[in-house]
Structures are given as structure tokens and as C-alpha cells.
Amino acid sequence: RDATNLGRWRTQLDMLADPTIAKMGHAIFCNSGTQAATKTLAQTSLDNVRGELLWMQDGETQPAVIAASHAAYRLQLEQVNPNRSYDNTVIKGVFGQTDAATVPGYAACVAALDAGFTPVVSVNGLALITRAVTTRSLTATGAVDDGCVDVAESATADEVRDELASFWGTEFLGGNPYIQDDPAEDATTQPREGVAYPRLWTQEATAVLKRLESLNWITGVDTHPVESALHPDVPRIVSYYPVIVLPKQHQLEGTVAQTRFKNNKAA
């Protein structure tokens, strides 16, 4: 319920994610207040791709405990694969709501997800995540922003960044301590061994992304290629990595149409 400190957390998350610090943290909160109050916290105080706000009105468990339990579960799973779905997962150690009137129905859950917070529903005494979403739902001008809905989208993008940085620091840099610009495509000789250039890094980075694609983290690596160039003033490679997180399946759409029987073989 502390909007002031939620804003401070948002500032902290953004600061740590700065390229010069590069600590891609995620923070999880929970509110036991009304849907309207939770919406204000999600959209005004947070509105951040690295923030998740759970909502369990008048829950029987302290909100901090609810957030901590969900955070522990996320941490456990995302160490193996960040591109996870949390639909209908039980929050361990959390009791379901005893007041049936406060359990959100379908419409309330949809409204909550649209506003950037994760509704928790109670089923047979258990607390279940409906769909884990980030609090980022609005642009700076107040327009709808659905570019990063699931927490997995934010977590996966951060992990891809870390995978690339780790590969560069532990493998590529050691084998290529020198740097030059790309040789001409029709050059008869290639750079000497140990000399990096943008085209070489693009090939190596693409291989990293293809490996992550095979793990169902991301998709579209071939159709959205890495682009690299040598910085005009500083001896370093500058790259652009389009990262499309492989979507999770949350729902199914269809029409069940009762149709009159007709015997096509009858005379």
C-alpha cells in the first residue's frame, strides 16, 4: 500500500538496469487492498517491466509472504528457463480467501491483467496465480502499452542479454583480443587469428541466439538477424539484437456449434 516506496523501487530497478551497471533485477510485490487501489499502484507507482504486483484482496496470508513465496518459485524455475508460464500455479504456503465475495471473477481478472497486475484466485482453499504479468501497461503519455505483458518476456530478454555478455567475456574476448573493421566481402585475405571484427561477432552472437531458440526461449532469429558495426570513434563493436520471446499459450478460442444430424447414406 506504500506508493512512495514503490516509486523508489521503480527508480532502483531502472538504475540497476543501466548499461553501466547491468544488474537486471526484478521485484515482486503484493497488495491486499481493493482492485481500484491496486490498479493505481500498478499503473502510477510502478508501471515497470521488471515489477510484478500480485493482488489478493483481504487474503488470509500477509501480502509480503505471498510475494516472497511467488518470488522464490519464480527464482527456482527461471534459473533453468526464464520463459515460463505461471498460469494456475499454486502459491505455496498461502491460504485461499475465506470471504468468497473478495475472490475475483473472470471479468475482474481480465481488468486486473489489462491494468498490469497479477490477480490471485482461491480454489479449494489454495491460492492460484491466474497469469503472471508485469506492471508495464501504459506508455509515458498514458496510452496502452502491451509490448511486455508476461513476466517471462521481461525475464527472458534480460537473460538473453546476460547470455550474450557472458559469452563475449568468457569466450569471444579471450580468443579475439584485437579489433578491426569488417574486411571487404571480396577480400582475398581475412583478418589474422585473434582479431575480432563486426561480421565475426555477428556470426558468433547469432549462434548463441540460435542455441537459446532451440531451448524455446526466443524465436525468429533467422528472420530478425543481428546487426553489428564498428563504432566510428571508439574501438568497439556496436550490435543490435532483436529478441522475440517465444509466446506462451494462455487461452483457446473456438466455437462449439450444435449441428443437426443428417444421414447422408439414407435414400
mmCIF file of C-alpha atoms in Angstrom:
data_model
loop_
_atom_site.group_PDB
_atom_site.id
_atom_site.type_symbol
_atom_site.label_atom_id
_atom_site.label_comp_id
_atom_site.label_asym_id
_atom_site.label_seq_id
_atom_site.Cartn_x
_atom_site.Cartn_y
_atom_site.Cartn_z
ATOM 1 C CA ARG A 1 0.000 0.000 0.000
ATOM 2 C CA ASP A 2 3.091 2.215 0.118
ATOM 3 C CA ALA A 3 3.012 4.112 -3.158
ATOM 4 C CA THR A 4 6.019 6.239 -2.200
ATOM 5 C CA ASN A 5 8.336 3.285 -1.701
ATOM 6 C CA LEU A 6 7.008 1.510 -4.778
ATOM 7 C CA GLY A 7 8.167 4.520 -6.756
ATOM 8 C CA ARG A 8 11.575 4.244 -5.125
ATOM 9 C CA TRP A 9 11.768 0.581 -6.082
ATOM 10 C CA ARG A 10 10.957 1.502 -9.666
ATOM 11 C CA THR A 11 13.791 4.031 -9.665
ATOM 12 C CA GLN A 12 16.140 1.441 -8.177
ATOM 13 C CA LEU A 13 15.242 -1.186 -10.796
ATOM 14 C CA ASP A 14 15.835 1.272 -13.618
ATOM 15 C CA MET A 15 19.122 2.428 -12.136
ATOM 16 C CA LEU A 16 20.477 -1.110 -11.717
ATOM 17 C CA ALA A 17 19.458 -1.991 -15.280
ATOM 18 C CA ASP A 18 21.515 0.909 -16.649
ATOM 19 C CA PRO A 19 24.133 -0.362 -19.157
ATOM 20 C CA THR A 20 26.966 0.823 -16.918
ATOM 21 C CA ILE A 21 25.692 -1.338 -14.021
ATOM 22 C CA ALA A 22 23.767 -4.098 -15.825
ATOM 23 C CA LYS A 23 22.155 -5.827 -12.845
ATOM 24 C CA MET A 24 18.855 -6.972 -14.275
ATOM 25 C CA GLY A 25 16.787 -7.260 -11.120
ATOM 26 C CA HIS A 26 13.085 -7.978 -10.789
ATOM 27 C CA ALA A 27 10.914 -7.046 -7.805
ATOM 28 C CA ILE A 28 7.661 -8.691 -6.744
ATOM 29 C CA PHE A 29 5.037 -7.104 -4.528
ATOM 30 C CA CYS A 30 1.546 -7.977 -3.313
ATOM 31 C CA ASN A 31 -1.409 -5.843 -2.275
ATOM 32 C CA SER A 32 -4.421 -6.958 -0.237
ATOM 33 C CA GLY A 33 -6.474 -3.848 -0.896
ATOM 34 C CA THR A 34 -9.233 -3.166 -3.379
ATOM 35 C CA GLN A 35 -8.912 -3.618 -7.120
ATOM 36 C CA ALA A 36 -9.070 0.135 -7.691
ATOM 37 C CA ALA A 37 -6.278 0.806 -5.192
ATOM 38 C CA THR A 38 -4.124 -1.950 -6.689
ATOM 39 C CA LYS A 39 -4.650 -0.550 -10.176
ATOM 40 C CA THR A 40 -3.333 2.825 -9.048
ATOM 41 C CA LEU A 41 -0.241 1.206 -7.543
ATOM 42 C CA ALA A 42 0.408 -0.835 -10.680
ATOM 43 C CA GLN A 43 -0.080 1.907 -13.242
ATOM 44 C CA THR A 44 1.065 5.011 -11.351
ATOM 45 C CA SER A 45 3.605 3.867 -8.771
ATOM 46 C CA LEU A 46 5.253 1.066 -10.781
ATOM 47 C CA ASP A 47 4.374 0.684 -14.487
ATOM 48 C CA ASN A 48 7.667 -1.161 -14.969
ATOM 49 C CA VAL A 49 8.581 -4.293 -16.927
ATOM 50 C CA ARG A 50 10.712 -5.540 -14.020
ATOM 51 C CA GLY A 51 7.972 -5.127 -11.437
ATOM 52 C CA GLU A 52 5.194 -7.621 -10.699
ATOM 53 C CA LEU A 53 2.308 -6.754 -8.388
ATOM 54 C CA LEU A 54 0.121 -9.568 -7.082
ATOM 55 C CA TRP A 55 -3.420 -8.827 -5.930
ATOM 56 C CA MET A 56 -5.234 -10.890 -3.303
ATOM 57 C CA GLN A 57 -7.906 -8.793 -1.636
ATOM 58 C CA ASP A 58 -8.390 -9.469 2.079
ATOM 59 C CA GLY A 59 -6.177 -12.532 1.885
ATOM 60 C CA GLU A 60 -5.563 -14.734 4.910
ATOM 61 C CA THR A 61 -1.772 -14.520 4.420
ATOM 62 C CA GLN A 62 0.351 -11.415 4.785
ATOM 63 C CA PRO A 63 0.982 -9.785 1.362
ATOM 64 C CA ALA A 64 4.762 -9.803 1.893
ATOM 65 C CA VAL A 65 4.649 -13.576 2.434
ATOM 66 C CA ILE A 66 2.583 -14.042 -0.728
ATOM 67 C CA ALA A 67 5.070 -12.017 -2.762
ATOM 68 C CA ALA A 68 8.060 -13.819 -1.248
ATOM 69 C CA SER A 69 6.627 -17.275 -1.947
ATOM 70 C CA HIS A 70 5.901 -16.431 -5.571
ATOM 71 C CA ALA A 71 9.338 -14.833 -5.930
ATOM 72 C CA ALA A 72 11.050 -17.956 -4.587
ATOM 73 C CA TYR A 73 9.139 -20.129 -7.054
ATOM 74 C CA ARG A 74 9.998 -17.860 -9.967
ATOM 75 C CA LEU A 75 13.664 -17.805 -8.999
ATOM 76 C CA GLN A 76 13.775 -21.601 -8.822
ATOM 77 C CA LEU A 77 12.237 -22.095 -12.256
ATOM 78 C CA GLU A 78 13.891 -19.226 -14.097
ATOM 79 C CA GLN A 79 17.391 -20.427 -13.273
ATOM 80 C CA VAL A 80 16.712 -23.188 -15.806
ATOM 81 C CA ASN A 81 14.373 -21.449 -18.238
ATOM 82 C CA PRO A 82 13.199 -17.828 -17.846
ATOM 83 C CA ASN A 83 10.456 -18.217 -20.451
ATOM 84 C CA ARG A 84 7.938 -19.752 -18.061
ATOM 85 C CA SER A 85 4.182 -19.622 -17.760
ATOM 86 C CA TYR A 86 2.702 -19.406 -14.262
ATOM 87 C CA ASP A 87 -0.937 -19.913 -15.185
ATOM 88 C CA ASN A 88 -2.847 -21.708 -12.417
ATOM 89 C CA THR A 89 0.262 -22.374 -10.315
ATOM 90 C CA VAL A 90 -0.262 -22.706 -6.572
ATOM 91 C CA ILE A 91 1.475 -20.196 -4.311
ATOM 92 C CA LYS A 92 2.886 -22.468 -1.625
ATOM 93 C CA GLY A 93 2.238 -21.571 1.992
ATOM 94 C CA VAL A 94 -0.582 -19.178 1.106
ATOM 95 C CA PHE A 95 -4.162 -19.766 2.221
ATOM 96 C CA GLY A 96 -7.112 -19.165 -0.048
ATOM 97 C CA GLN A 97 -9.551 -16.374 0.734
ATOM 98 C CA THR A 98 -12.297 -17.242 3.202
ATOM 99 C CA ASP A 99 -14.538 -14.375 2.063
ATOM 100 C CA ALA A 100 -15.985 -15.591 -1.227
ATOM 101 C CA ALA A 101 -17.057 -12.058 -2.156
ATOM 102 C CA THR A 102 -13.439 -10.949 -2.487
ATOM 103 C CA VAL A 103 -12.392 -13.757 -4.844
ATOM 104 C CA PRO A 104 -12.086 -12.091 -8.275
ATOM 105 C CA GLY A 105 -14.263 -13.458 -11.055
ATOM 106 C CA TYR A 106 -13.437 -13.650 -14.733
ATOM 107 C CA ALA A 107 -14.220 -10.013 -15.530
ATOM 108 C CA ALA A 108 -12.225 -8.747 -12.537
ATOM 109 C CA CYS A 109 -9.235 -10.892 -13.522
ATOM 110 C CA VAL A 110 -9.317 -9.582 -17.089
ATOM 111 C CA ALA A 111 -9.488 -5.991 -15.857
ATOM 112 C CA ALA A 112 -6.599 -6.606 -13.467
ATOM 113 C CA LEU A 113 -4.393 -8.130 -16.157
ATOM 114 C CA ASP A 114 -5.191 -5.260 -18.518
ATOM 115 C CA ALA A 115 -4.119 -2.820 -15.825
ATOM 116 C CA GLY A 116 -0.808 -4.589 -15.205
ATOM 117 C CA PHE A 117 -1.274 -6.579 -12.016
ATOM 118 C CA THR A 118 -1.496 -10.306 -11.309
ATOM 119 C CA PRO A 119 -4.782 -11.464 -9.723
ATOM 120 C CA VAL A 120 -4.638 -14.363 -7.276
ATOM 121 C CA VAL A 121 -7.749 -16.543 -7.104
ATOM 122 C CA SER A 122 -8.804 -19.028 -4.414
ATOM 123 C CA VAL A 123 -9.798 -22.558 -5.372
ATOM 124 C CA ASN A 124 -10.484 -25.227 -2.727
ATOM 125 C CA GLY A 125 -8.504 -23.324 -0.134
ATOM 126 C CA LEU A 126 -5.482 -22.814 -2.386
ATOM 127 C CA ALA A 127 -4.121 -19.575 -3.813
ATOM 128 C CA LEU A 128 -3.581 -19.736 -7.575
ATOM 129 C CA ILE A 129 -1.819 -17.362 -9.953
ATOM 130 C CA THR A 130 -4.080 -16.582 -12.911
ATOM 131 C CA ARG A 131 -1.372 -15.188 -15.201
ATOM 132 C CA ALA A 132 1.850 -13.519 -14.107
ATOM 133 C CA VAL A 133 2.175 -10.121 -15.783
ATOM 134 C CA THR A 134 4.468 -7.125 -15.477
ATOM 135 C CA THR A 135 3.161 -3.813 -14.217
ATOM 136 C CA ARG A 136 4.026 -2.131 -17.515
ATOM 137 C CA SER A 137 0.660 -1.342 -19.105
ATOM 138 C CA LEU A 138 0.900 2.349 -20.021
ATOM 139 C CA THR A 139 3.313 4.491 -22.004
ATOM 140 C CA ALA A 140 4.703 7.731 -20.632
ATOM 141 C CA THR A 141 1.805 9.539 -22.326
ATOM 142 C CA GLY A 142 -0.833 7.205 -20.849
ATOM 143 C CA ALA A 143 -1.502 5.116 -23.955
ATOM 144 C CA VAL A 144 -1.875 1.337 -23.751
ATOM 145 C CA ASP A 145 1.492 -0.450 -23.818
ATOM 146 C CA ASP A 146 1.228 -4.212 -24.403
ATOM 147 C CA GLY A 147 4.806 -4.718 -25.578
ATOM 148 C CA CYS A 148 5.846 -6.648 -22.462
ATOM 149 C CA VAL A 149 2.892 -8.384 -20.823
ATOM 150 C CA ASP A 150 4.098 -11.643 -19.255
ATOM 151 C CA VAL A 151 6.849 -11.530 -16.640
ATOM 152 C CA ALA A 152 8.577 -14.175 -18.772
ATOM 153 C CA GLU A 153 9.034 -11.677 -21.588
ATOM 154 C CA SER A 154 10.991 -9.309 -19.381
ATOM 155 C CA ALA A 155 12.923 -12.066 -17.610
ATOM 156 C CA THR A 156 13.842 -13.783 -20.878
ATOM 157 C CA ALA A 157 15.089 -10.607 -22.536
ATOM 158 C CA ASP A 158 17.304 -9.950 -19.516
ATOM 159 C CA GLU A 159 18.657 -13.497 -19.573
ATOM 160 C CA VAL A 160 19.429 -13.240 -23.304
ATOM 161 C CA ARG A 161 21.413 -10.089 -22.553
ATOM 162 C CA ASP A 162 23.323 -11.918 -19.810
ATOM 163 C CA GLU A 163 23.995 -14.936 -22.048
ATOM 164 C CA LEU A 164 25.493 -12.701 -24.748
ATOM 165 C CA ALA A 165 27.568 -10.752 -22.240
ATOM 166 C CA SER A 166 28.851 -13.957 -20.647
ATOM 167 C CA PHE A 167 29.804 -15.479 -23.996
ATOM 168 C CA TRP A 168 31.620 -12.302 -25.061
ATOM 169 C CA GLY A 169 33.544 -12.037 -21.791
ATOM 170 C CA THR A 170 34.440 -15.687 -21.262
ATOM 171 C CA GLU A 171 34.987 -16.949 -24.823
ATOM 172 C CA PHE A 172 34.968 -14.392 -27.616
ATOM 173 C CA LEU A 173 37.146 -11.735 -25.990
ATOM 174 C CA GLY A 174 39.832 -14.196 -24.892
ATOM 175 C CA GLY A 175 40.197 -15.580 -28.396
ATOM 176 C CA ASN A 176 39.992 -12.187 -30.095
ATOM 177 C CA PRO A 177 41.825 -9.540 -28.040
ATOM 178 C CA TYR A 178 42.292 -7.216 -31.047
ATOM 179 C CA ILE A 179 39.735 -5.484 -33.244
ATOM 180 C CA GLN A 180 39.331 -4.006 -36.716
ATOM 181 C CA ASP A 181 36.544 -3.127 -39.118
ATOM 182 C CA ASP A 182 34.968 -5.703 -41.423
ATOM 183 C CA PRO A 183 37.110 -6.753 -44.372
ATOM 184 C CA ALA A 184 35.564 -6.345 -47.800
ATOM 185 C CA GLU A 185 33.265 -9.172 -48.847
ATOM 186 C CA ASP A 186 35.555 -9.990 -51.779
ATOM 187 C CA ALA A 187 38.785 -9.628 -49.835
ATOM 188 C CA THR A 188 41.353 -12.282 -50.716
ATOM 189 C CA THR A 189 42.692 -12.401 -47.162
ATOM 190 C CA GLN A 190 40.833 -12.416 -43.852
ATOM 191 C CA PRO A 191 41.938 -10.754 -40.588
ATOM 192 C CA ARG A 192 44.635 -12.589 -38.700
ATOM 193 C CA GLU A 193 43.718 -15.000 -35.922
ATOM 194 C CA GLY A 194 42.871 -13.192 -32.718
ATOM 195 C CA VAL A 195 41.473 -10.131 -34.475
ATOM 196 C CA ALA A 196 37.754 -9.502 -33.999
ATOM 197 C CA TYR A 197 35.544 -7.648 -36.461
ATOM 198 C CA PRO A 198 31.793 -6.934 -36.569
ATOM 199 C CA ARG A 199 30.891 -9.688 -39.039
ATOM 200 C CA LEU A 200 32.682 -12.299 -36.944
ATOM 201 C CA TRP A 201 30.906 -11.203 -33.761
ATOM 202 C CA THR A 202 27.567 -11.232 -35.591
ATOM 203 C CA GLN A 203 28.135 -14.872 -36.543
ATOM 204 C CA GLU A 204 29.092 -15.858 -33.000
ATOM 205 C CA ALA A 205 26.236 -13.903 -31.379
ATOM 206 C CA THR A 206 23.757 -15.439 -33.818
ATOM 207 C CA ALA A 207 24.958 -18.890 -32.781
ATOM 208 C CA VAL A 208 24.251 -18.003 -29.148
ATOM 209 C CA LEU A 209 20.744 -16.828 -30.049
ATOM 210 C CA LYS A 210 20.107 -19.954 -32.126
ATOM 211 C CA ARG A 211 21.004 -22.067 -29.089
ATOM 212 C CA LEU A 212 18.525 -20.132 -26.958
ATOM 213 C CA GLU A 213 15.935 -20.517 -29.696
ATOM 214 C CA SER A 214 16.369 -24.303 -29.509
ATOM 215 C CA LEU A 215 15.570 -24.067 -25.779
ATOM 216 C CA ASN A 216 12.236 -22.310 -26.532
ATOM 217 C CA TRP A 217 13.393 -19.031 -25.026
ATOM 218 C CA ILE A 218 13.110 -16.970 -28.184
ATOM 219 C CA THR A 219 12.033 -17.242 -31.807
ATOM 220 C CA GLY A 220 12.602 -15.595 -35.199
ATOM 221 C CA VAL A 221 16.403 -15.441 -35.027
ATOM 222 C CA ASP A 222 16.832 -16.015 -38.770
ATOM 223 C CA THR A 223 14.127 -13.569 -39.812
ATOM 224 C CA HIS A 224 15.310 -10.871 -37.371
ATOM 225 C CA PRO A 225 19.102 -11.041 -37.701
ATOM 226 C CA VAL A 226 21.769 -9.492 -35.510
ATOM 227 C CA GLU A 227 23.291 -6.297 -36.919
ATOM 228 C CA SER A 228 26.796 -5.136 -35.988
ATOM 229 C CA ALA A 229 29.181 -2.338 -36.924
ATOM 230 C CA LEU A 230 32.382 -0.792 -35.643
ATOM 231 C CA HIS A 231 31.884 2.345 -33.576
ATOM 232 C CA PRO A 232 33.130 5.357 -35.589
ATOM 233 C CA ASP A 233 35.119 6.868 -32.715
ATOM 234 C CA VAL A 234 35.743 4.143 -30.133
ATOM 235 C CA PRO A 235 37.311 0.734 -30.906
ATOM 236 C CA ARG A 236 34.351 -1.441 -30.035
ATOM 237 C CA ILE A 237 31.638 -3.364 -31.831
ATOM 238 C CA VAL A 238 28.105 -1.986 -31.578
ATOM 239 C CA SER A 239 25.333 -4.516 -32.131
ATOM 240 C CA TYR A 240 21.553 -4.661 -32.345
ATOM 241 C CA TYR A 241 19.895 -7.890 -31.176
ATOM 242 C CA PRO A 242 16.182 -8.246 -31.953
ATOM 243 C CA VAL A 243 14.808 -10.567 -29.261
ATOM 244 C CA ILE A 244 11.364 -12.060 -29.817
ATOM 245 C CA VAL A 245 10.332 -14.112 -26.805
ATOM 246 C CA LEU A 246 8.515 -17.311 -27.783
ATOM 247 C CA PRO A 247 4.871 -16.740 -26.708
ATOM 248 C CA LYS A 248 3.178 -18.856 -24.069
ATOM 249 C CA GLN A 249 -0.246 -20.376 -24.628
ATOM 250 C CA HIS A 250 -2.757 -18.919 -22.188
ATOM 251 C CA GLN A 251 -6.132 -19.482 -23.816
ATOM 252 C CA LEU A 252 -8.009 -21.172 -26.645
ATOM 253 C CA GLU A 253 -10.640 -19.645 -28.881
ATOM 254 C CA GLY A 254 -13.263 -21.612 -30.784
ATOM 255 C CA THR A 255 -16.939 -22.139 -31.465
ATOM 256 C CA VAL A 256 -18.839 -25.244 -30.405
ATOM 257 C CA ALA A 257 -21.828 -25.360 -32.765
ATOM 258 C CA GLN A 258 -24.622 -27.851 -32.236
ATOM 259 C CA THR A 259 -25.452 -29.144 -35.708
ATOM 260 C CA ARG A 260 -28.462 -31.132 -36.824
ATOM 261 C CA PHE A 261 -27.840 -34.774 -37.635
ATOM 262 C CA LYS A 262 -28.142 -35.785 -41.277
ATOM 263 C CA ASN A 263 -27.704 -39.300 -42.632
ATOM 264 C CA ASN A 264 -26.019 -38.813 -45.987
ATOM 265 C CA LYS A 265 -26.449 -42.504 -46.842
ATOM 266 C CA ALA A 266 -30.212 -42.510 -46.423
ATOM 267 C CA ALA A 267 -32.357 -42.928 -49.557
#
